Coordinates of C-alpha atoms and ligand atoms in Angstrom, one line a residue:
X8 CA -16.0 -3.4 -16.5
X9 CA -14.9 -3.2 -13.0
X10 CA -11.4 -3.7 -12.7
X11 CA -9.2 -5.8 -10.5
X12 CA -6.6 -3.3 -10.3
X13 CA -6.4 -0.2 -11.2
X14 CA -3.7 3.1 -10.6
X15 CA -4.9 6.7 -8.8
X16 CA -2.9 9.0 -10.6
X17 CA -4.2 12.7 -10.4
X18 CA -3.0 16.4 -10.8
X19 CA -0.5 16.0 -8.1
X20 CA 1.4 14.3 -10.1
X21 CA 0.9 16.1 -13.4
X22 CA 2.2 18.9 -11.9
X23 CA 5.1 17.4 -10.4
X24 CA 5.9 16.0 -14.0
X25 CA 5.4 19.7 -15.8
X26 CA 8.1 20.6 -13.3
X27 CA 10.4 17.6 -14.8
X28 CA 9.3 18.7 -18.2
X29 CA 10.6 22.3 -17.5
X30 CA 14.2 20.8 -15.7
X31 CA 15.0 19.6 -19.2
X32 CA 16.2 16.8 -17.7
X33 CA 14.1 13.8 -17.7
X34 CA 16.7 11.3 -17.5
X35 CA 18.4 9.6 -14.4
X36 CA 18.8 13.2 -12.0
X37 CA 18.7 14.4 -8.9
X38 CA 14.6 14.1 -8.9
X39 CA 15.1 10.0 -9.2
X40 CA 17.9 10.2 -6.4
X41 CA 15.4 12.0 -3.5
X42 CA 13.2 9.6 -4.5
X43 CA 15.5 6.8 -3.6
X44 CA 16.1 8.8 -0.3
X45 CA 12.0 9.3 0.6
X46 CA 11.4 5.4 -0.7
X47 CA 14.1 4.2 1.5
X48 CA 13.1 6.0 4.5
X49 CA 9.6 4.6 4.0
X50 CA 11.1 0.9 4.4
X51 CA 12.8 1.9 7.0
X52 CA 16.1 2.0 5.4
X53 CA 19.0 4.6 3.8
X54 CA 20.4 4.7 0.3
X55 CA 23.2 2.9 1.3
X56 CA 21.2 0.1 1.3
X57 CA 18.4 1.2 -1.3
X58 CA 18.8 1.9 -5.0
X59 CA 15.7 1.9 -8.0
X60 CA 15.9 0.4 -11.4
X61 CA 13.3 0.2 -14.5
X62 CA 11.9 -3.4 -13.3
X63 CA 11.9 -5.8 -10.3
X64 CA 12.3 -8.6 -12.7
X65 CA 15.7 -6.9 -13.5
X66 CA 16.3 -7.2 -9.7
X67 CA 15.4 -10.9 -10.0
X68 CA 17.8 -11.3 -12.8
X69 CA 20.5 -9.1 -10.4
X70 CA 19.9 -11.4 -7.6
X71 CA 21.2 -14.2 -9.6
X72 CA 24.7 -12.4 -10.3
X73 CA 24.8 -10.2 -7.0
X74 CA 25.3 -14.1 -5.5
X75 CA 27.4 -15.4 -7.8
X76 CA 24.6 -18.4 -8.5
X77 CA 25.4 -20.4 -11.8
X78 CA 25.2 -24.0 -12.9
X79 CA 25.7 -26.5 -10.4
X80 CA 23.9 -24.3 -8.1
X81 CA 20.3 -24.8 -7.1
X82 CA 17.9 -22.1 -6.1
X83 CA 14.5 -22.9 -4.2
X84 CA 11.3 -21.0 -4.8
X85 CA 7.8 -21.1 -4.2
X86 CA 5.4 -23.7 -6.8
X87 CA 2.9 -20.3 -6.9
X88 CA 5.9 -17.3 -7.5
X89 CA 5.9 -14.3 -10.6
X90 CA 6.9 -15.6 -13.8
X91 CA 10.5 -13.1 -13.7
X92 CA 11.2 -15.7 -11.2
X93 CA 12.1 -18.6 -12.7
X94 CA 12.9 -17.0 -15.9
X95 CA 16.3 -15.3 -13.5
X96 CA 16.7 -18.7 -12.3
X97 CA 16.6 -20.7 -14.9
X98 CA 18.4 -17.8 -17.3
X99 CA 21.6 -17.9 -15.6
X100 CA 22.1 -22.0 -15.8
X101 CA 21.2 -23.0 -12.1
X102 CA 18.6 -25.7 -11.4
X103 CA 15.1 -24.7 -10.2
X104 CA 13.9 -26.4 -7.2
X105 CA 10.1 -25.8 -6.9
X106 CA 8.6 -26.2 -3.0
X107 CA 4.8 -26.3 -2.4
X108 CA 2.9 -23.9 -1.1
X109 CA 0.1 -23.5 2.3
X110 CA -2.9 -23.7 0.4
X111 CA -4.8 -21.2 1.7
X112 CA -1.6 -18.4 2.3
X113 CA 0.1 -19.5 -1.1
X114 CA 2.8 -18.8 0.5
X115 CA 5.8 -21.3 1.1
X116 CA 6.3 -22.1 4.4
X117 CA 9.9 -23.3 6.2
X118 CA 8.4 -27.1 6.2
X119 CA 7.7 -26.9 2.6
X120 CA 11.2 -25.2 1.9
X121 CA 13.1 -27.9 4.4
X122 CA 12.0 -30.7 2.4
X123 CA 13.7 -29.7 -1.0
X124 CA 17.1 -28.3 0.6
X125 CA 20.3 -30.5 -1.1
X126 CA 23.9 -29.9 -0.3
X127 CA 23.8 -28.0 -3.7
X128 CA 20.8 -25.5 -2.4
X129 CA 22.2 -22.1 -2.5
X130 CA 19.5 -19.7 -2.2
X131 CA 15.8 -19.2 -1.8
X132 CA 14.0 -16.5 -3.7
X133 CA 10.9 -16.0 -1.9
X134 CA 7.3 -14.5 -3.5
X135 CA 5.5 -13.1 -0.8
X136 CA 1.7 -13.6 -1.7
X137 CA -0.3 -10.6 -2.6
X138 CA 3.0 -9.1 -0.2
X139 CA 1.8 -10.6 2.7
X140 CA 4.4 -12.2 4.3
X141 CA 5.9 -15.3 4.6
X142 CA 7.0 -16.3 8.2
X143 CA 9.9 -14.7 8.2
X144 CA 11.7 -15.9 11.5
X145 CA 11.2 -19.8 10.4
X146 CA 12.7 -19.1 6.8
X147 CA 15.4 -17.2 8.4
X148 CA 16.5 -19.5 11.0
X149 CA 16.4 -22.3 8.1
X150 CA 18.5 -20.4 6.2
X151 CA 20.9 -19.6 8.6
X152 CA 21.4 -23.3 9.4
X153 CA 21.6 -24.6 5.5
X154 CA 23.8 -21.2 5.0
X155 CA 21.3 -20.0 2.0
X156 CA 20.4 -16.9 0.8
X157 CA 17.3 -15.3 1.2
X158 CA 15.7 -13.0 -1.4
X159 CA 12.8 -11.6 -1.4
X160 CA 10.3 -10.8 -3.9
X161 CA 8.3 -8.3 -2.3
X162 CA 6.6 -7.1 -5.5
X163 CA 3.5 -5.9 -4.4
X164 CA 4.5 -5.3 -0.6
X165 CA 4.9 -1.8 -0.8
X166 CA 3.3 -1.5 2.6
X167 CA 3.6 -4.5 4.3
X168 CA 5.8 -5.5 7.3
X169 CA 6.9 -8.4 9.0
X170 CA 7.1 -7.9 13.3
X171 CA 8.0 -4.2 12.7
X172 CA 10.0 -4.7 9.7
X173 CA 9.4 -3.6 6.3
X174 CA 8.6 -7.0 4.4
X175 CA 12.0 -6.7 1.7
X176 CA 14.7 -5.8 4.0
X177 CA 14.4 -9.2 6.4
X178 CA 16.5 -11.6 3.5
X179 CA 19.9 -10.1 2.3
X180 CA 17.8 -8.8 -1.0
X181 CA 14.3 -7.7 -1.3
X182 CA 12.7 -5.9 -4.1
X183 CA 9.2 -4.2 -5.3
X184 CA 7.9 -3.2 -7.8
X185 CA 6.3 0.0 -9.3
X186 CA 4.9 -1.2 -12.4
X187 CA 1.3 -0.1 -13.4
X188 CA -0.5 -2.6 -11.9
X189 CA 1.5 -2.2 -8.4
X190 CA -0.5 0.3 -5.6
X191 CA 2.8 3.1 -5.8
X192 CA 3.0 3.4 -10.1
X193 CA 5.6 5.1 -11.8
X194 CA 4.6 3.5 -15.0
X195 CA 7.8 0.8 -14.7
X196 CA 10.3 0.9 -11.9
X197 CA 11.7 -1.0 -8.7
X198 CA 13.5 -0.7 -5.7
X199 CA 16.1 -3.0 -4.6
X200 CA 16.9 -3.3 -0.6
X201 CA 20.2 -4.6 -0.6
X202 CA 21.4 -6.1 3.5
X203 CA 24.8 -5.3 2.5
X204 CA 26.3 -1.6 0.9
X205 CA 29.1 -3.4 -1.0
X206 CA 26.4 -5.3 -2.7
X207 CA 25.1 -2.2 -3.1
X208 CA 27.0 -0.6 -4.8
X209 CA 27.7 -3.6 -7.0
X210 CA 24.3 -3.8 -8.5
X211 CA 24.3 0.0 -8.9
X212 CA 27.2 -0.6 -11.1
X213 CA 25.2 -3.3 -12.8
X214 CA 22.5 -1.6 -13.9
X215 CA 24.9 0.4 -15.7
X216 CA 27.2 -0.8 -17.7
X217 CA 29.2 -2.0 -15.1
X218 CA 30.9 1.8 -15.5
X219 CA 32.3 3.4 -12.6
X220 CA 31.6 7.1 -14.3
X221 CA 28.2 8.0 -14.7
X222 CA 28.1 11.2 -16.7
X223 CA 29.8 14.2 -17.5
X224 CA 27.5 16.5 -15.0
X225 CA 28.2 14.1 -12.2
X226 CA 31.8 13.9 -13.1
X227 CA 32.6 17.3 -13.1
X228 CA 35.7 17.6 -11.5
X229 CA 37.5 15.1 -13.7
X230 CA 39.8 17.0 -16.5
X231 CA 38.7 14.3 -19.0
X232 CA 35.1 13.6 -18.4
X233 CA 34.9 11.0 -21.6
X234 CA 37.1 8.6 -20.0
X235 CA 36.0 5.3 -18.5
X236 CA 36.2 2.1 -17.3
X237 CA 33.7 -0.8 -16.6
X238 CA 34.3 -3.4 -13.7
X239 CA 31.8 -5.8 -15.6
X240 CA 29.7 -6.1 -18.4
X241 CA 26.4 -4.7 -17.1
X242 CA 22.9 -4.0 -18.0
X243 CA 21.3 -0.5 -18.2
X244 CA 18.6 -0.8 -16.2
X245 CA 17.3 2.2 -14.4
X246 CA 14.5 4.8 -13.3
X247 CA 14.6 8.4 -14.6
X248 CA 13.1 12.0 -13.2
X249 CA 9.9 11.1 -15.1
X250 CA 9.6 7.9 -12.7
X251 CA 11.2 9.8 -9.7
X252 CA 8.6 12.5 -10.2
X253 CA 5.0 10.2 -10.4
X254 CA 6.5 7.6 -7.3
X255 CA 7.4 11.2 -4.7
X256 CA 3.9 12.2 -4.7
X257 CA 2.4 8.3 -5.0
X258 CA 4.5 7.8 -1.8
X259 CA 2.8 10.9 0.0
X260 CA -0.8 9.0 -1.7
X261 CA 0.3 5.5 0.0
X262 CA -1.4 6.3 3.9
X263 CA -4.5 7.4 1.6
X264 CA -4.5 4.4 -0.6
X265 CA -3.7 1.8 2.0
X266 CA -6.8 3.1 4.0
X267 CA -8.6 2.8 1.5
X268 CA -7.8 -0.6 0.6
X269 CA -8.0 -1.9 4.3
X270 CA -12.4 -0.4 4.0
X271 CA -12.9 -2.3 0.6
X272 CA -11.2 -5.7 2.5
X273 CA -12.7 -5.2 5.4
X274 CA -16.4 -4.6 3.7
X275 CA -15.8 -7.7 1.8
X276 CA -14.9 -9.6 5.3
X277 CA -17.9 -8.4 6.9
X278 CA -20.5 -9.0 4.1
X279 CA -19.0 -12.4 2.5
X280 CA -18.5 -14.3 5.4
X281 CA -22.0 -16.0 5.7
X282 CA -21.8 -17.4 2.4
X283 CA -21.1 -20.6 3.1
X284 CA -19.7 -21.6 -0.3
X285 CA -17.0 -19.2 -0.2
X286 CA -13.7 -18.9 2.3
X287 CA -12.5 -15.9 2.7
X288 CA -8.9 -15.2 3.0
X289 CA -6.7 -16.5 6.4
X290 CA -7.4 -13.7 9.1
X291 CA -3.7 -12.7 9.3
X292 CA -1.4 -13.0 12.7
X293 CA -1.1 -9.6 14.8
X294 CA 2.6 -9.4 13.8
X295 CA 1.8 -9.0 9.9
X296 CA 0.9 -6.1 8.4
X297 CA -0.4 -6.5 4.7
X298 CA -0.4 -3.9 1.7
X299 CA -4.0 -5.1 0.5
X300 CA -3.2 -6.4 -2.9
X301 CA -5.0 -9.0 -3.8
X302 CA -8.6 -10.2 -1.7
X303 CA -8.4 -14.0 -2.6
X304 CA -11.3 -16.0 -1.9
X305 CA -11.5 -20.1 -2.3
X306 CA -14.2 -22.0 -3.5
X307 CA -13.6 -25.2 -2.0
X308 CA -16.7 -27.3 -3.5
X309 CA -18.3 -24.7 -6.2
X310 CA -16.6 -24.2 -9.6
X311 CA -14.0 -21.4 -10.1
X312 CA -14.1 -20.9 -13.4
X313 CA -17.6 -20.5 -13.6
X314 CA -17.9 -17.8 -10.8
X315 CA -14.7 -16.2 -13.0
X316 CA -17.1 -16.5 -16.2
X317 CA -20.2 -15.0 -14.0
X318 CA -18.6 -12.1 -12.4
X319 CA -17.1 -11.4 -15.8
X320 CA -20.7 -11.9 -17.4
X321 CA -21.4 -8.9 -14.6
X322 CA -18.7 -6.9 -15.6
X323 CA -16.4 -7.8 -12.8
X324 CA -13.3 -9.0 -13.7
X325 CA -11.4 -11.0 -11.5
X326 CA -8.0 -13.3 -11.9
X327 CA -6.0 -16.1 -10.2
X328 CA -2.7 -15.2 -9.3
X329 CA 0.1 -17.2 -9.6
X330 CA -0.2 -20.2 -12.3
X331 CA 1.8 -22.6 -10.9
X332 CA 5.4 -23.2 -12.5
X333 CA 4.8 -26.9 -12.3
X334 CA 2.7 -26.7 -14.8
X335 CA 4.6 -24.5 -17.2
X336 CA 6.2 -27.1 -19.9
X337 CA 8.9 -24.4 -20.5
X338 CA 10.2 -24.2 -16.9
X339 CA 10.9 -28.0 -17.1
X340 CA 9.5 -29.2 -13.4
X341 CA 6.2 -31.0 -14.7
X342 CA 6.7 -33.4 -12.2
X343 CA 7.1 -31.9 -9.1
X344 CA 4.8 -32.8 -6.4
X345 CA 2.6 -29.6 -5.0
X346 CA -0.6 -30.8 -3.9
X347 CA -1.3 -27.3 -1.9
X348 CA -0.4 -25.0 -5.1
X349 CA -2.5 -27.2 -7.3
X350 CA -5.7 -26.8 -4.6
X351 CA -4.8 -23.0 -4.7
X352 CA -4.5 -22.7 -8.5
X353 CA -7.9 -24.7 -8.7
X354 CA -10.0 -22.9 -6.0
X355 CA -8.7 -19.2 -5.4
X356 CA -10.1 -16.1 -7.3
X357 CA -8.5 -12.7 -6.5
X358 CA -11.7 -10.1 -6.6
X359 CA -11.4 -6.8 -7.7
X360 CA -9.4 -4.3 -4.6
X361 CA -7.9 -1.4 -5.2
X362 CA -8.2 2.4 -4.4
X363 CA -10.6 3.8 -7.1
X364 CA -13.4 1.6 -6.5
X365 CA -16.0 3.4 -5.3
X366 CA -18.8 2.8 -2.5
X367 CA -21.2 1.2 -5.6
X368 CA -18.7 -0.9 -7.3
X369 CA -18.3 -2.4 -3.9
X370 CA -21.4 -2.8 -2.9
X371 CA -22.1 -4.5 -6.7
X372 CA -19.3 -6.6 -6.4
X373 CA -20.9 -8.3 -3.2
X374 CA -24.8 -7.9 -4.8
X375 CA -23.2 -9.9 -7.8
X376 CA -21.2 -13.0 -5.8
X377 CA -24.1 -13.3 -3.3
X378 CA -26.4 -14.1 -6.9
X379 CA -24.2 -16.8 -8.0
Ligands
PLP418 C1 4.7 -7.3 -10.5 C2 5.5 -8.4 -9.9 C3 6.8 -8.6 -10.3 C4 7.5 -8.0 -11.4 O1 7.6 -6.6 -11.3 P1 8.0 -5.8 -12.7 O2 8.4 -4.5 -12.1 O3 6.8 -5.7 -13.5 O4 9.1 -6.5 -13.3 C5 7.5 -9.6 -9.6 N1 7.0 -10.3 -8.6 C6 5.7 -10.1 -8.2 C7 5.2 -11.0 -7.1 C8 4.9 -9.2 -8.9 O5 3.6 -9.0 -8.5

């Protein structure tokens, strides 16, 4: 079976990790902190503004707490978003507000945002599609004029910017991930972008314990290295040297991989776009740069699910990223109105695009669609 998505993990980082293995110290270290320092650099940023922990969906749940949101406060996010989304939402008591989606981005748009703003909106959490971005200047100015936060879930964007900017640090919180079915792996882990350092340093604390004291080697100098205090009941909820080790040599990898990616989207631009039952995915504006995660194609008047069941048939898998939430009975927004996530969710297919497939899986891939 040809995968959708698959990791490239090789000796580079086995070596790194017999390195970790011979430290002795395969917890939270030094390793995870230059890590933290190259990843941060890569976005563009520092570590005053950067820290990592053992999930994104833990920075979801953060966001939540990091700005104070609770009941009586409402939080907007797109129909088409992760499912860690509206689990943080909903989680810590504040009302859902689902907005639709462009229906061939999937990605909510400022119009679609506008629309469900109340007096009570307090923030948006945005999913970037695939980690292409949203347009970021519209959502921003919005924002700015409702006074709303912006977060961004930036998952998959490892790579991707926004007019220069690394997609993640536009909002005043953007996260991705580095679980195994991201493009940089470190079998689970995150970064967290965080616009301001006091917040910082706040969620740092969060995702541990809420202490102020971190350990007895980091605390050296105190006489009574035992003693502690928290400032709030907080998770544990980081990376260690293990991670740190596997995401310093997948970040050197990321130049490698991201060509790589661009050939097998490119390939399937140039050889898919005379069948004339399939749309390819919106040619994106010079200003966007994407990270190549997903290659979602529309079948606007052929059946979905069977071309899902004939790939598969052909050893291709293939999936459809994001069910929408208005149709999750356990999320509670049944009736929202998204006619542009409910064409997506009924037409889109993400093919298979990632760094390990070869010159004959592609070339299969196409061989296989054009027979359907
Ligand atoms: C993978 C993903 C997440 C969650 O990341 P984890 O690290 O697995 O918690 C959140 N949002 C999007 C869009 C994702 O693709």
């Amino acid at each position: 079976m040809i995968n959708i998505m698959q990791p490239s993990l090789g000796e580079e980082e086995l070596s790194r990790l017999r390195e970790v293995f011979a430290s002795n110290w395969i917890g939270k270290g030094m390793l995870l902190t230059k890590f933290e320092e190259e990843f941060a650099a890569h976005v563009g940023s520092t570590r005053e503004h950067i820290l990592t922990t053992n999930c994104c969906t833990e920075g979801l749940f953060a966001s939540m707490y990091l700005f104070d949101i609770k009941q009586g406060d409402e939080v907007i996010c797109g129909d088409l978003s992760f499912v860690g989304v509206g689990n943080a939402i909903l989680n810590c008591g504040a009302k859902m507000v689902i907005c639709d989606v462009d229906p061939r981005t999937l990605n909510p748009t400022a119009e679609t945002i506008e629309r469900v703003i109340t007096p009570r909106t307090k923030a948006i959490l945005l999913s970037h599609y695939g980690g292409i971005a949203c347009e970021m200047d519209e959502i921003m100015a919005l924002a700015k004029a409702h006074n709303l936060y912006v977060i961004e879930d930036a998952a998959p964007g490892v790579c991707s910017k926004y007019k220069g900017k690394a997609l993640g640090t536009i909002g005043d919180m953007g996260m991705w991930s580095f679980d195994a079915m991201k493009i940089l792996v470190t079998g689970d882990g995150a970064a967290i972008y965080l616009k301001d350092p006091m917040l910082r340093n706040k969620c740092d604390k969060w995702f541990y314990f809420g202490m102020n004291v971190k350990s007895g080697s980091e605390n050296s100098v105190a006489q009574k290295w035992w003693e502690f205090d928290v400032e709030c009941y907080g998770h544990r909820a980081i990376m260690n040297n293990i991670g740190a080790a596997l995401g310093l040599e997948q970040l050197k990898k990321l130049p490698m991989f991201m060509e790589r990616r661009a050939y097998v989207h490119e390939t399937y631009n140039q050889e898919l776009k005379n069948i004339d039952w399939l749309v390819l995915p919106p040619a994106l504006p010079d200003y966007v740069e994407t990270s190549y995660y997903f290659y979602h194609v529309q079948l606007p008047d052929r059946d979905r699910d069977a071309f899902a069941r004939f790939l598969r048939e052909n050893n291709i898998y293939t999936t459809y990223r994001y069910f929408p939430f208005h149709r999750v009975p356990g999320f509670h927004c049944l009736e929202a109105e998204c006619p542009g996530a409910d064409y997506a969710t009924d037409h889109t297919l993400c093919l298979p695009i990632h760094q390990s497939l070869s010159e004959s899986d592609v070339a299969y891939i196409i061989e296989t669609i054009k027979k359907f």
